Structure formats: structure tokens, C-alpha cells
């Protein structure tokens, strides 16, 4: 019997990294190599030239090569105007050149001009005609430039992930005994049931993109395994928290489908976030120098994790708001309150995550390196003040790079983490066989080294790459985002996840100062897990591949009744409506 157990453990130790690499490779091929289809929402026609397509809901018109619609003429400003479509199909024109833009003979007074099918638009001396496209015309236009995808089966990828989970469950059943084996097996079965139910529901909605969720479920599987090893008494709570995170992901994805209601709640969400931080500052319980926890009875909540969601929700801006200075000032003030409250709580790691995300959002909103430079300069001064009034943070910086000089003092956690990771090798010592789990915060702040010890360096690196792939996908999808809001929200969410990942991995291995932040989806903890699923919803909403995201309204493909018209031919103008009527 012992020999059979040894054979099973040896087989699973090598099979786990192989299947993990296979799952990751399939997701990478599907997410990063599949062609993104441009969407067509309208056209601008110029006499004697091919029509200029409008591929976004928000389009900059100007002479700059970076403009969405490039007009190469000396009288057109680099950023001349913005042509914006609401999610209800109504278009408006905003002048950005100081009054050198008109629609149907009217000039913009600062609030934008409604644009309808057939209207004449003038940019400087350039005269163009606007053509709105209905669903059938959009389908015809997109068919002319459709990019072929790889057509990788998402069901097969999820099946491979299920095999990975069953192999991991087999390892645990060979090590544990009694009721713990039953609980562990039921937990893996529940996890598999959840992911397959969600996959079948997505397929029933005629959606084909499931790579982001597959990678998230892969990371959650590692998080569940960490919980089995380090805190088996919390298995049920961990599964319920993962289910709560998935439900929040679904709800937020659905909510983001309507930008009107998203914009309507920006200020209430900002006020709620500030109130949460204020309550945390006043009533938070202090643990290891940071008072970032609220304890309500037997439940512990970390408000800063939920403020991350609010920060992205409030910080992202659509194009019509980017050019109003008061909106940027409001965001800077909101950021200062968030980072200031985190500094008062002593949560240096989370404050750093917020600050880097602030830099990214500020640059995306302003396009100004000067703004970023001023923010970095101010943060440098604030950092010096924090180090002077928070001695335990200064102690962590002092230990950085010198943990082996004091392995029983300031370097206690990192030296143990490094030793455990080294002992795991490429394939690990086996699920539940590690000793790092007995060290404080092994399942949260040092979880990368714990995964390396028990499942090997290959699986741990796959976990890191899973987060990186999600972030690269978000940045890549941003180029064809429908709205600036989705672009900024997705990129900022990706930055928040990757900075959190870097601080956790590099902090536990003494490459960066040890800040005590969690590994996305893997570290044990309810607030962090729910927050990561919510950030994933912003990334999912930016995916504009054909019917890939449930956060994007279903595209209706109609078979054209006749051969698509040549690219130089414009659709016939519709009957003009009155100014008070909706054009969408």
C-alpha cells in the first residue's frame, strides 16, 4: 500500500506542472494570438475619398497620427474634436479646437452638438458627412475586414483544468485521512461544479470567451489547496467566498453594460469609499503595525480591498469627461483621501498599489508626463514622512536585502520562505507535506513560496504567468475598446493586480521590501478574493471580441441580403429626424 501511495504521489508531482503548463499555453494562444475584430458604428465620408470608419463609441478627430479619425490637412488641429456615441445610439460632437468645429451649421457652445445620420460636419475647412450604421450595415462592414480566430475549444481547456484539480485532490487524499479527506474531496467537487455551471451558462448565452475565468479558476484552485494545507478548518468559508466573488464578478459585469447608470453612481460610490476608510481609521483594529481590519463579531473585513473596486469605478472616465479639468481635480482629491487614509492606517503596501494605479489613471486621463512627475515628487516627500512616523515600516526597509544577517529577527519570515521554496524544487514536496504552512502569514503574504514548496517552482511560476497574461490581455484589448471608460478601467485594474502580484512575490523573496500584500486569487482571505474577482469584471468588460464577453451586449449578425458594397461606396442616408428625436 505504501508503495502504491508513493507511485501515485510521484506521478501526480510530475503531472501537475505538465497540465498547468498545458492550461496556461491554451489560454495564452486563445487570448493573445486571436485576432480582435474592429467594430463599426458609423462613417465619415469625404467627396472623392474612401469613407473613414468610426470604430469606437468615442473617437478623436484630428491631424495627429494617434487620432481615431486622421484628417491630414493644415487647418485641422492635432486634437480637433471628439465624436461620441452613447450606449443608446445617440451621437454628439464636442469641439476641442476653440470653436473651429460645426455640425449642420451650428457651433459647439461647450455642451456638445447632437449629430444625426446625414449631418454635415466641418473641422476647420474640412467638410465631411456623417453616416450612422444600423445593425445590418455594421455586420456588412465588419464582414469585409473580419479577422480569423484560432477557434481554440474553451471546453477542452476547462476539462484540462478539471484534470489538474482531480490530480491535486488525489495528492491530498494520499496524505490526509478520515473526515479531512471527505471534506477536501467535496471541496474540489464543489469547485469543479461551480466552474462548469458557469461555463455552461456562458455557452447558453452564446458567449465563447472563457479564458479569463479559466485562469481565475486555476488561481482559485491553488488558493483552495493552500487553505487545505494551512487552514483546513476554513475550507467551507473559502469556497463560499470564492462563490461570492464569482457572483460579484457576474453582477458587476452586467452593471457595466450600461454606462449611463455607471456614470450616475460615481459620486455616491466615491463617498461610500471615503466613508469606509474613515470608519476603518477610527475603529480599525491594529495587527502588526497596520490597522486595516474591521472586526464585526466573529467576521473580519478589510475595507481597503473594497475601496480598490470603488477607486477604479470612480477613476475611469469616458471621453466627454476627460477634457473637463474639474473631473481630474476631483479624482486627484479622491486619490489623496484614499492614500492618506491608508497611510494613517499604516497599510504601506496597499497605499503603494493605489499610488501606482493613480499614476496610470492620471496619465491615461491627461496624457501628461508632467502630471505624473509632480505626483511622483509629492509621493516621494510623503514616503519620507511615513517612514519617519511609522518605525515598523522603516524597519522593513532596513531589512530589505539583508534578511540573512538577522534570520531570527527582522528576516525571520523571508529566510523561512526562501528555504521552503528552495526545498520544493521544480515539482514540490507534495500537497500538505511542506513545513512553511506553520509560519505566520505563510498562506497570505508568503503564499508564493508556500506553493513553490508543496507544488514546485513550475506551478508557482504558472500562477504568476496567469496573472501576467490577464493583464497583457487587458492592455492588448484596450486598443479596440468601445469606450474610454472601459479602457481606463481595464488597464488600471490590470496594473493594480500586477503591482499587487509583484509586491507579494518579490517581497517574500527579498527582491523588494516586504509589504504584506496578498497574491491575487491565491492568498487566503475573503476581502482580497472578492476584490480580485471584481477587478476581473472591469477587464472582462473591455473584451470586444465577437460575443466573447457577457459584459458586452450581444452582437446580432444578420446575413446580408445582397453582396456587401465596395469600401468606397457609402450607405444611403436615412430620413432625417428632428433635433429633439433620438437617432439611435
PDB file of N, CA and C in Angstrom, residues 220-306:
ATOM      1  N   UNK A 220      -7.684  30.176  -8.220  1.00  0.00           N
ATOM      2  CA  UNK A 220      -8.519  29.845  -7.055  1.00  0.00           C
ATOM      3  C   UNK A 220      -8.284  28.402  -6.601  1.00  0.00           C
ATOM      4  N   UNK A 221      -7.995  27.506  -7.541  1.00  0.00           N
ATOM      5  CA  UNK A 221      -7.676  26.126  -7.178  1.00  0.00           C
ATOM      6  C   UNK A 221      -6.435  26.077  -6.302  1.00  0.00           C
ATOM      7  N   UNK A 222      -5.410  26.837  -6.681  1.00  0.00           N
ATOM      8  CA  UNK A 222      -4.202  26.904  -5.850  1.00  0.00           C
ATOM      9  C   UNK A 222      -4.518  27.524  -4.497  1.00  0.00           C
ATOM     10  N   UNK A 223      -5.389  28.530  -4.485  1.00  0.00           N
ATOM     11  CA  UNK A 223      -5.776  29.134  -3.216  1.00  0.00           C
ATOM     12  C   UNK A 223      -6.506  28.153  -2.320  1.00  0.00           C
ATOM     13  N   UNK A 224      -7.367  27.328  -2.913  1.00  0.00           N
ATOM     14  CA  UNK A 224      -8.076  26.325  -2.131  1.00  0.00           C
ATOM     15  C   UNK A 224      -7.094  25.281  -1.590  1.00  0.00           C
ATOM     16  N   UNK A 225      -6.111  24.881  -2.415  1.00  0.00           N
ATOM     17  CA  UNK A 225      -5.109  23.914  -1.966  1.00  0.00           C
ATOM     18  C   UNK A 225      -4.289  24.469  -0.810  1.00  0.00           C
ATOM     19  N   UNK A 226      -3.954  25.753  -0.876  1.00  0.00           N
ATOM     20  CA  UNK A 226      -3.230  26.399   0.220  1.00  0.00           C
ATOM     21  C   UNK A 226      -4.058  26.345   1.499  1.00  0.00           C
ATOM     22  N   UNK A 227      -5.369  26.586   1.360  1.00  0.00           N
ATOM     23  CA  UNK A 227      -6.255  26.537   2.526  1.00  0.00           C
ATOM     24  C   UNK A 227      -6.331  25.123   3.106  1.00  0.00           C
ATOM     25  N   UNK A 228      -6.384  24.101   2.246  1.00  0.00           N
ATOM     26  CA  UNK A 228      -6.409  22.716   2.717  1.00  0.00           C
ATOM     27  C   UNK A 228      -5.169  22.419   3.541  1.00  0.00           C
ATOM     28  N   UNK A 229      -4.011  22.902   3.094  1.00  0.00           N
ATOM     29  CA  UNK A 229      -2.749  22.625   3.784  1.00  0.00           C
ATOM     30  C   UNK A 229      -2.613  23.416   5.084  1.00  0.00           C
ATOM     31  N   UNK A 230      -2.937  24.719   5.022  1.00  0.00           N
ATOM     32  CA  UNK A 230      -2.628  25.596   6.146  1.00  0.00           C
ATOM     33  C   UNK A 230      -3.786  25.801   7.111  1.00  0.00           C
ATOM     34  N   UNK A 231      -5.014  25.768   6.620  1.00  0.00           N
ATOM     35  CA  UNK A 231      -6.169  26.058   7.489  1.00  0.00           C
ATOM     36  C   UNK A 231      -7.365  25.218   7.066  1.00  0.00           C
ATOM     37  N   UNK A 232      -7.306  23.883   7.239  1.00  0.00           N
ATOM     38  CA  UNK A 232      -8.411  23.027   6.778  1.00  0.00           C
ATOM     39  C   UNK A 232      -9.748  23.328   7.448  1.00  0.00           C
ATOM     40  N   UNK A 233      -9.704  23.998   8.595  1.00  0.00           N
ATOM     41  CA  UNK A 233     -10.951  24.348   9.280  1.00  0.00           C
ATOM     42  C   UNK A 233     -11.732  25.431   8.541  1.00  0.00           C
ATOM     43  N   UNK A 234     -11.077  26.119   7.604  1.00  0.00           N
ATOM     44  CA  UNK A 234     -11.722  27.216   6.879  1.00  0.00           C
ATOM     45  C   UNK A 234     -12.106  26.842   5.446  1.00  0.00           C
ATOM     46  N   UNK A 235     -12.154  25.545   5.134  1.00  0.00           N
ATOM     47  CA  UNK A 235     -12.407  25.131   3.753  1.00  0.00           C
ATOM     48  C   UNK A 235     -13.761  25.610   3.246  1.00  0.00           C
ATOM     49  N   UNK A 236     -14.803  25.422   4.037  1.00  0.00           N
ATOM     50  CA  UNK A 236     -16.137  25.830   3.607  1.00  0.00           C
ATOM     51  C   UNK A 236     -16.206  27.330   3.399  1.00  0.00           C
ATOM     52  N   UNK A 237     -15.604  28.088   4.310  1.00  0.00           N
ATOM     53  CA  UNK A 237     -15.620  29.548   4.178  1.00  0.00           C
ATOM     54  C   UNK A 237     -14.889  29.993   2.914  1.00  0.00           C
ATOM     55  N   UNK A 238     -13.766  29.335   2.598  1.00  0.00           N
ATOM     56  CA  UNK A 238     -13.008  29.697   1.408  1.00  0.00           C
ATOM     57  C   UNK A 238     -13.825  29.462   0.140  1.00  0.00           C
ATOM     58  N   UNK A 239     -14.548  28.338   0.080  1.00  0.00           N
ATOM     59  CA  UNK A 239     -15.362  28.042  -1.093  1.00  0.00           C
ATOM     60  C   UNK A 239     -16.526  29.025  -1.230  1.00  0.00           C
ATOM     61  N   UNK A 240     -17.155  29.353  -0.110  1.00  0.00           N
ATOM     62  CA  UNK A 240     -18.272  30.304  -0.159  1.00  0.00           C
ATOM     63  C   UNK A 240     -17.797  31.697  -0.565  1.00  0.00           C
ATOM     64  N   UNK A 241     -16.606  32.070  -0.114  1.00  0.00           N
ATOM     65  CA  UNK A 241     -16.065  33.370  -0.501  1.00  0.00           C
ATOM     66  C   UNK A 241     -15.735  33.404  -1.989  1.00  0.00           C
ATOM     67  N   UNK A 242     -15.222  32.289  -2.514  1.00  0.00           N
ATOM     68  CA  UNK A 242     -14.956  32.233  -3.945  1.00  0.00           C
ATOM     69  C   UNK A 242     -16.254  32.343  -4.742  1.00  0.00           C
ATOM     70  N   UNK A 243     -17.310  31.668  -4.266  1.00  0.00           N
ATOM     71  CA  UNK A 243     -18.609  31.767  -4.924  1.00  0.00           C
ATOM     72  C   UNK A 243     -19.147  33.195  -4.851  1.00  0.00           C
ATOM     73  N   UNK A 244     -18.966  33.849  -3.698  1.00  0.00           N
ATOM     74  CA  UNK A 244     -19.395  35.247  -3.562  1.00  0.00           C
ATOM     75  C   UNK A 244     -18.628  36.149  -4.530  1.00  0.00           C
ATOM     76  N   UNK A 245     -17.327  35.892  -4.687  1.00  0.00           N
ATOM     77  CA  UNK A 245     -16.537  36.668  -5.636  1.00  0.00           C
ATOM     78  C   UNK A 245     -17.013  36.486  -7.063  1.00  0.00           C
ATOM     79  N   UNK A 246     -17.330  35.237  -7.433  1.00  0.00           N
ATOM     80  CA  UNK A 246     -17.833  34.967  -8.788  1.00  0.00           C
ATOM     81  C   UNK A 246     -19.164  35.671  -9.024  1.00  0.00           C
ATOM     82  N   UNK A 247     -20.056  35.645  -8.033  1.00  0.00           N
ATOM     83  CA  UNK A 247     -21.354  36.314  -8.174  1.00  0.00           C
ATOM     84  C   UNK A 247     -21.178  37.830  -8.300  1.00  0.00           C
ATOM     85  N   UNK A 248     -20.231  38.386  -7.547  1.00  0.00           N
ATOM     86  CA  UNK A 248     -19.948  39.811  -7.651  1.00  0.00           C
ATOM     87  C   UNK A 248     -19.384  40.136  -9.034  1.00  0.00           C
ATOM     88  N   UNK A 249     -18.531  39.259  -9.556  1.00  0.00           N
ATOM     89  CA  UNK A 249     -17.982  39.397 -10.904  1.00  0.00           C
ATOM     90  C   UNK A 249     -19.106  39.440 -11.942  1.00  0.00           C
ATOM     91  N   UNK A 250     -20.076  38.554 -11.810  1.00  0.00           N
ATOM     92  CA  UNK A 250     -21.198  38.499 -12.750  1.00  0.00           C
ATOM     93  C   UNK A 250     -22.050  39.764 -12.639  1.00  0.00           C
ATOM     94  N   UNK A 251     -22.353  40.162 -11.391  1.00  0.00           N
ATOM     95  CA  UNK A 251     -23.183  41.351 -11.191  1.00  0.00           C
ATOM     96  C   UNK A 251     -22.506  42.598 -11.739  1.00  0.00           C
ATOM     97  N   UNK A 252     -21.221  42.788 -11.430  1.00  0.00           N
ATOM     98  CA  UNK A 252     -20.528  43.984 -11.886  1.00  0.00           C
ATOM     99  C   UNK A 252     -20.374  43.982 -13.406  1.00  0.00           C
ATOM    100  N   UNK A 253     -20.129  42.800 -13.997  1.00  0.00           N
ATOM    101  CA  UNK A 253     -20.059  42.713 -15.450  1.00  0.00           C
ATOM    102  C   UNK A 253     -21.362  43.126 -16.097  1.00  0.00           C
ATOM    103  N   UNK A 254     -22.484  42.673 -15.508  1.00  0.00           N
ATOM    104  CA  UNK A 254     -23.796  43.079 -16.039  1.00  0.00           C
ATOM    105  C   UNK A 254     -24.022  44.572 -15.835  1.00  0.00           C
ATOM    106  N   UNK A 255     -23.631  45.100 -14.693  1.00  0.00           N
ATOM    107  CA  UNK A 255     -23.842  46.511 -14.390  1.00  0.00           C
ATOM    108  C   UNK A 255     -23.073  47.408 -15.368  1.00  0.00           C
ATOM    109  N   UNK A 256     -21.882  46.983 -15.774  1.00  0.00           N
ATOM    110  CA  UNK A 256     -21.049  47.795 -16.653  1.00  0.00           C
ATOM    111  C   UNK A 256     -21.575  47.861 -18.080  1.00  0.00           C
ATOM    112  N   UNK A 257     -22.605  47.088 -18.396  1.00  0.00           N
ATOM    113  CA  UNK A 257     -23.161  47.116 -19.748  1.00  0.00           C
ATOM    114  C   UNK A 257     -23.862  48.438 -20.052  1.00  0.00           C
ATOM    115  N   UNK A 258     -24.242  49.182 -19.031  1.00  0.00           N
ATOM    116  CA  UNK A 258     -24.965  50.446 -19.214  1.00  0.00           C
ATOM    117  C   UNK A 258     -24.123  51.574 -18.618  1.00  0.00           C
ATOM    118  N   UNK A 259     -23.473  52.358 -19.481  1.00  0.00           N
ATOM    119  CA  UNK A 259     -22.588  53.415 -18.992  1.00  0.00           C
ATOM    120  C   UNK A 259     -23.351  54.553 -18.318  1.00  0.00           C
ATOM    121  N   UNK A 260     -24.626  54.722 -18.667  1.00  0.00           N
ATOM    122  CA  UNK A 260     -25.405  55.796 -18.031  1.00  0.00           C
ATOM    123  C   UNK A 260     -25.539  55.559 -16.535  1.00  0.00           C
ATOM    124  N   UNK A 261     -25.896  54.328 -16.145  1.00  0.00           N
ATOM    125  CA  UNK A 261     -26.048  54.061 -14.715  1.00  0.00           C
ATOM    126  C   UNK A 261     -24.677  53.996 -14.030  1.00  0.00           C
ATOM    127  N   UNK A 262     -23.628  53.611 -14.781  1.00  0.00           N
ATOM    128  CA  UNK A 262     -22.281  53.626 -14.201  1.00  0.00           C
ATOM    129  C   UNK A 262     -21.897  55.054 -13.833  1.00  0.00           C
ATOM    130  N   UNK A 263     -22.099  55.996 -14.758  1.00  0.00           N
ATOM    131  CA  UNK A 263     -21.736  57.385 -14.504  1.00  0.00           C
ATOM    132  C   UNK A 263     -22.601  58.003 -13.405  1.00  0.00           C
ATOM    133  N   UNK A 264     -23.854  57.590 -13.334  1.00  0.00           N
ATOM    134  CA  UNK A 264     -24.772  58.184 -12.361  1.00  0.00           C
ATOM    135  C   UNK A 264     -24.359  57.888 -10.925  1.00  0.00           C
ATOM    136  N   UNK A 265     -23.630  56.804 -10.701  1.00  0.00           N
ATOM    137  CA  UNK A 265     -23.281  56.406  -9.336  1.00  0.00           C
ATOM    138  C   UNK A 265     -21.835  56.718  -8.960  1.00  0.00           C
ATOM    139  N   UNK A 266     -21.130  57.461  -9.784  1.00  0.00           N
ATOM    140  CA  UNK A 266     -19.721  57.725  -9.481  1.00  0.00           C
ATOM    141  C   UNK A 266     -19.533  58.445  -8.150  1.00  0.00           C
ATOM    142  N   UNK A 267     -20.238  59.542  -7.957  1.00  0.00           N
ATOM    143  CA  UNK A 267     -20.064  60.327  -6.732  1.00  0.00           C
ATOM    144  C   UNK A 267     -20.547  59.546  -5.510  1.00  0.00           C
ATOM    145  N   UNK A 268     -21.743  58.888  -5.539  1.00  0.00           N
ATOM    146  CA  UNK A 268     -22.129  58.067  -4.376  1.00  0.00           C
ATOM    147  C   UNK A 268     -21.111  56.974  -4.046  1.00  0.00           C
ATOM    148  N   UNK A 269     -20.527  56.334  -5.069  1.00  0.00           N
ATOM    149  CA  UNK A 269     -19.521  55.296  -4.817  1.00  0.00           C
ATOM    150  C   UNK A 269     -18.273  55.903  -4.180  1.00  0.00           C
ATOM    151  N   UNK A 270     -17.857  57.096  -4.653  1.00  0.00           N
ATOM    152  CA  UNK A 270     -16.695  57.762  -4.060  1.00  0.00           C
ATOM    153  C   UNK A 270     -16.947  58.112  -2.592  1.00  0.00           C
ATOM    154  N   UNK A 271     -18.139  58.626  -2.298  1.00  0.00           N
ATOM    155  CA  UNK A 271     -18.473  58.980  -0.905  1.00  0.00           C
ATOM    156  C   UNK A 271     -18.509  57.741  -0.017  1.00  0.00           C
ATOM    157  N   UNK A 272     -19.049  56.643  -0.548  1.00  0.00           N
ATOM    158  CA  UNK A 272     -19.087  55.397   0.220  1.00  0.00           C
ATOM    159  C   UNK A 272     -17.674  54.895   0.517  1.00  0.00           C
ATOM    160  N   UNK A 273     -16.776  55.000  -0.473  1.00  0.00           N
ATOM    161  CA  UNK A 273     -15.390  54.563  -0.274  1.00  0.00           C
ATOM    162  C   UNK A 273     -14.698  55.391   0.803  1.00  0.00           C
ATOM    163  N   UNK A 274     -14.875  56.706   0.749  1.00  0.00           N
ATOM    164  CA  UNK A 274     -14.270  57.578   1.753  1.00  0.00           C
ATOM    165  C   UNK A 274     -14.847  57.278   3.144  1.00  0.00           C
ATOM    166  N   UNK A 275     -16.162  57.026   3.200  1.00  0.00           N
ATOM    167  CA  UNK A 275     -16.781  56.691   4.487  1.00  0.00           C
ATOM    168  C   UNK A 275     -16.222  55.385   5.050  1.00  0.00           C
ATOM    169  N   UNK A 276     -16.029  54.386   4.188  1.00  0.00           N
ATOM    170  CA  UNK A 276     -15.449  53.111   4.632  1.00  0.00           C
ATOM    171  C   UNK A 276     -14.054  53.316   5.225  1.00  0.00           C
ATOM    172  N   UNK A 277     -13.242  54.113   4.540  1.00  0.00           N
ATOM    173  CA  UNK A 277     -11.886  54.361   5.037  1.00  0.00           C
ATOM    174  C   UNK A 277     -11.920  55.156   6.341  1.00  0.00           C
ATOM    175  N   UNK A 278     -12.845  56.106   6.443  1.00  0.00           N
ATOM    176  CA  UNK A 278     -12.948  56.895   7.678  1.00  0.00           C
ATOM    177  C   UNK A 278     -13.321  56.011   8.863  1.00  0.00           C
ATOM    178  N   UNK A 279     -14.268  55.099   8.646  1.00  0.00           N
ATOM    179  CA  UNK A 279     -14.647  54.163   9.711  1.00  0.00           C
ATOM    180  C   UNK A 279     -13.466  53.266  10.071  1.00  0.00           C
ATOM    181  N   UNK A 280     -12.711  52.839   9.050  1.00  0.00           N
ATOM    182  CA  UNK A 280     -11.554  51.984   9.293  1.00  0.00           C
ATOM    183  C   UNK A 280     -10.484  52.713  10.110  1.00  0.00           C
ATOM    184  N   UNK A 281     -10.235  53.999   9.783  1.00  0.00           N
ATOM    185  CA  UNK A 281      -9.256  54.789  10.534  1.00  0.00           C
ATOM    186  C   UNK A 281      -9.688  54.939  11.988  1.00  0.00           C
ATOM    187  N   UNK A 282     -11.003  55.151  12.193  1.00  0.00           N
ATOM    188  CA  UNK A 282     -11.496  55.408  13.544  1.00  0.00           C
ATOM    189  C   UNK A 282     -11.648  54.132  14.381  1.00  0.00           C
ATOM    190  N   UNK A 283     -12.089  53.053  13.753  1.00  0.00           N
ATOM    191  CA  UNK A 283     -12.443  51.862  14.527  1.00  0.00           C
ATOM    192  C   UNK A 283     -11.623  50.627  14.175  1.00  0.00           C
ATOM    193  N   UNK A 284     -10.694  50.747  13.231  1.00  0.00           N
ATOM    194  CA  UNK A 284      -9.937  49.583  12.794  1.00  0.00           C
ATOM    195  C   UNK A 284      -9.060  49.012  13.890  1.00  0.00           C
ATOM    196  N   UNK A 285      -8.921  47.687  13.891  1.00  0.00           N
ATOM    197  CA  UNK A 285      -8.070  47.011  14.867  1.00  0.00           C
ATOM    198  C   UNK A 285      -6.659  46.886  14.304  1.00  0.00           C
ATOM    199  N   UNK A 286      -5.663  47.092  15.171  1.00  0.00           N
ATOM    200  CA  UNK A 286      -4.268  47.092  14.754  1.00  0.00           C
ATOM    201  C   UNK A 286      -3.679  45.697  14.872  1.00  0.00           C
ATOM    202  N   UNK A 287      -3.001  45.287  13.784  1.00  0.00           N
ATOM    203  CA  UNK A 287      -2.330  43.991  13.768  1.00  0.00           C
ATOM    204  C   UNK A 287      -1.007  44.151  13.044  1.00  0.00           C
ATOM    205  N   UNK A 288       0.098  43.911  13.763  1.00  0.00           N
ATOM    206  CA  UNK A 288       1.444  44.020  13.209  1.00  0.00           C
ATOM    207  C   UNK A 288       1.680  45.383  12.573  1.00  0.00           C
ATOM    208  N   UNK A 289       1.281  46.432  13.289  1.00  0.00           N
ATOM    209  CA  UNK A 289       1.584  47.793  12.884  1.00  0.00           C
ATOM    210  C   UNK A 289       0.561  48.442  11.981  1.00  0.00           C
ATOM    211  N   UNK A 290      -0.364  47.674  11.395  1.00  0.00           N
ATOM    212  CA  UNK A 290      -1.347  48.235  10.476  1.00  0.00           C
ATOM    213  C   UNK A 290      -2.752  48.028  11.033  1.00  0.00           C
ATOM    214  N   UNK A 291      -3.562  49.086  10.962  1.00  0.00           N
ATOM    215  CA  UNK A 291      -4.944  48.999  11.467  1.00  0.00           C
ATOM    216  C   UNK A 291      -5.908  48.984  10.288  1.00  0.00           C
ATOM    217  N   UNK A 292      -5.764  47.969   9.447  1.00  0.00           N
ATOM    218  CA  UNK A 292      -6.568  47.922   8.224  1.00  0.00           C
ATOM    219  C   UNK A 292      -7.677  46.886   8.281  1.00  0.00           C
ATOM    220  N   UNK A 293      -8.051  46.439   9.480  1.00  0.00           N
ATOM    221  CA  UNK A 293      -9.109  45.444   9.621  1.00  0.00           C
ATOM    222  C   UNK A 293     -10.244  45.987  10.476  1.00  0.00           C
ATOM    223  N   UNK A 294     -11.470  45.657  10.077  1.00  0.00           N
ATOM    224  CA  UNK A 294     -12.647  45.918  10.904  1.00  0.00           C
ATOM    225  C   UNK A 294     -13.186  44.575  11.365  1.00  0.00           C
ATOM    226  N   UNK A 295     -13.369  44.425  12.646  1.00  0.00           N
ATOM    227  CA  UNK A 295     -13.864  43.165  13.192  1.00  0.00           C
ATOM    228  C   UNK A 295     -15.296  43.355  13.686  1.00  0.00           C
ATOM    229  N   UNK A 296     -16.224  42.670  13.030  1.00  0.00           N
ATOM    230  CA  UNK A 296     -17.645  42.748  13.368  1.00  0.00           C
ATOM    231  C   UNK A 296     -18.074  41.391  13.899  1.00  0.00           C
ATOM    232  N   UNK A 297     -18.111  41.281  15.233  1.00  0.00           N
ATOM    233  CA  UNK A 297     -18.399  39.984  15.824  1.00  0.00           C
ATOM    234  C   UNK A 297     -17.257  39.024  15.535  1.00  0.00           C
ATOM    235  N   UNK A 298     -17.559  37.918  14.874  1.00  0.00           N
ATOM    236  CA  UNK A 298     -16.527  36.955  14.503  1.00  0.00           C
ATOM    237  C   UNK A 298     -16.057  37.098  13.075  1.00  0.00           C
ATOM    238  N   UNK A 299     -16.474  38.182  12.396  1.00  0.00           N
ATOM    239  CA  UNK A 299     -16.126  38.394  10.992  1.00  0.00           C
ATOM    240  C   UNK A 299     -15.115  39.526  10.877  1.00  0.00           C
ATOM    241  N   UNK A 300     -14.047  39.286  10.111  1.00  0.00           N
ATOM    242  CA  UNK A 300     -13.038  40.309   9.867  1.00  0.00           C
ATOM    243  C   UNK A 300     -13.133  40.767   8.408  1.00  0.00           C
ATOM    244  N   UNK A 301     -13.161  42.075   8.216  1.00  0.00           N
ATOM    245  CA  UNK A 301     -13.296  42.658   6.874  1.00  0.00           C
ATOM    246  C   UNK A 301     -12.168  43.664   6.679  1.00  0.00           C
ATOM    247  N   UNK A 302     -11.610  43.689   5.479  1.00  0.00           N
ATOM    248  CA  UNK A 302     -10.571  44.647   5.123  1.00  0.00           C
ATOM    249  C   UNK A 302     -11.168  45.657   4.141  1.00  0.00           C
ATOM    250  N   UNK A 303     -11.630  46.805   4.631  1.00  0.00           N
ATOM    251  CA  UNK A 303     -12.316  47.769   3.766  1.00  0.00           C
ATOM    252  C   UNK A 303     -11.486  48.240   2.575  1.00  0.00           C
ATOM    253  N   UNK A 304     -10.167  48.321   2.729  1.00  0.00           N
ATOM    254  CA  UNK A 304      -9.336  48.833   1.641  1.00  0.00           C
ATOM    255  C   UNK A 304      -9.448  47.968   0.390  1.00  0.00           C
ATOM    256  N   UNK A 305      -9.751  46.670   0.546  1.00  0.00           N
ATOM    257  CA  UNK A 305      -9.915  45.804  -0.620  1.00  0.00           C
ATOM    258  C   UNK A 305     -11.140  46.198  -1.433  1.00  0.00           C
ATOM    259  N   UNK A 306     -12.210  46.609  -0.755  1.00  0.00           N
ATOM    260  CA  UNK A 306     -13.421  47.033  -1.464  1.00  0.00           C
ATOM    261  C   UNK A 306     -13.260  48.452  -2.024  1.00  0.00           C
TER     262      UNK A 306
END
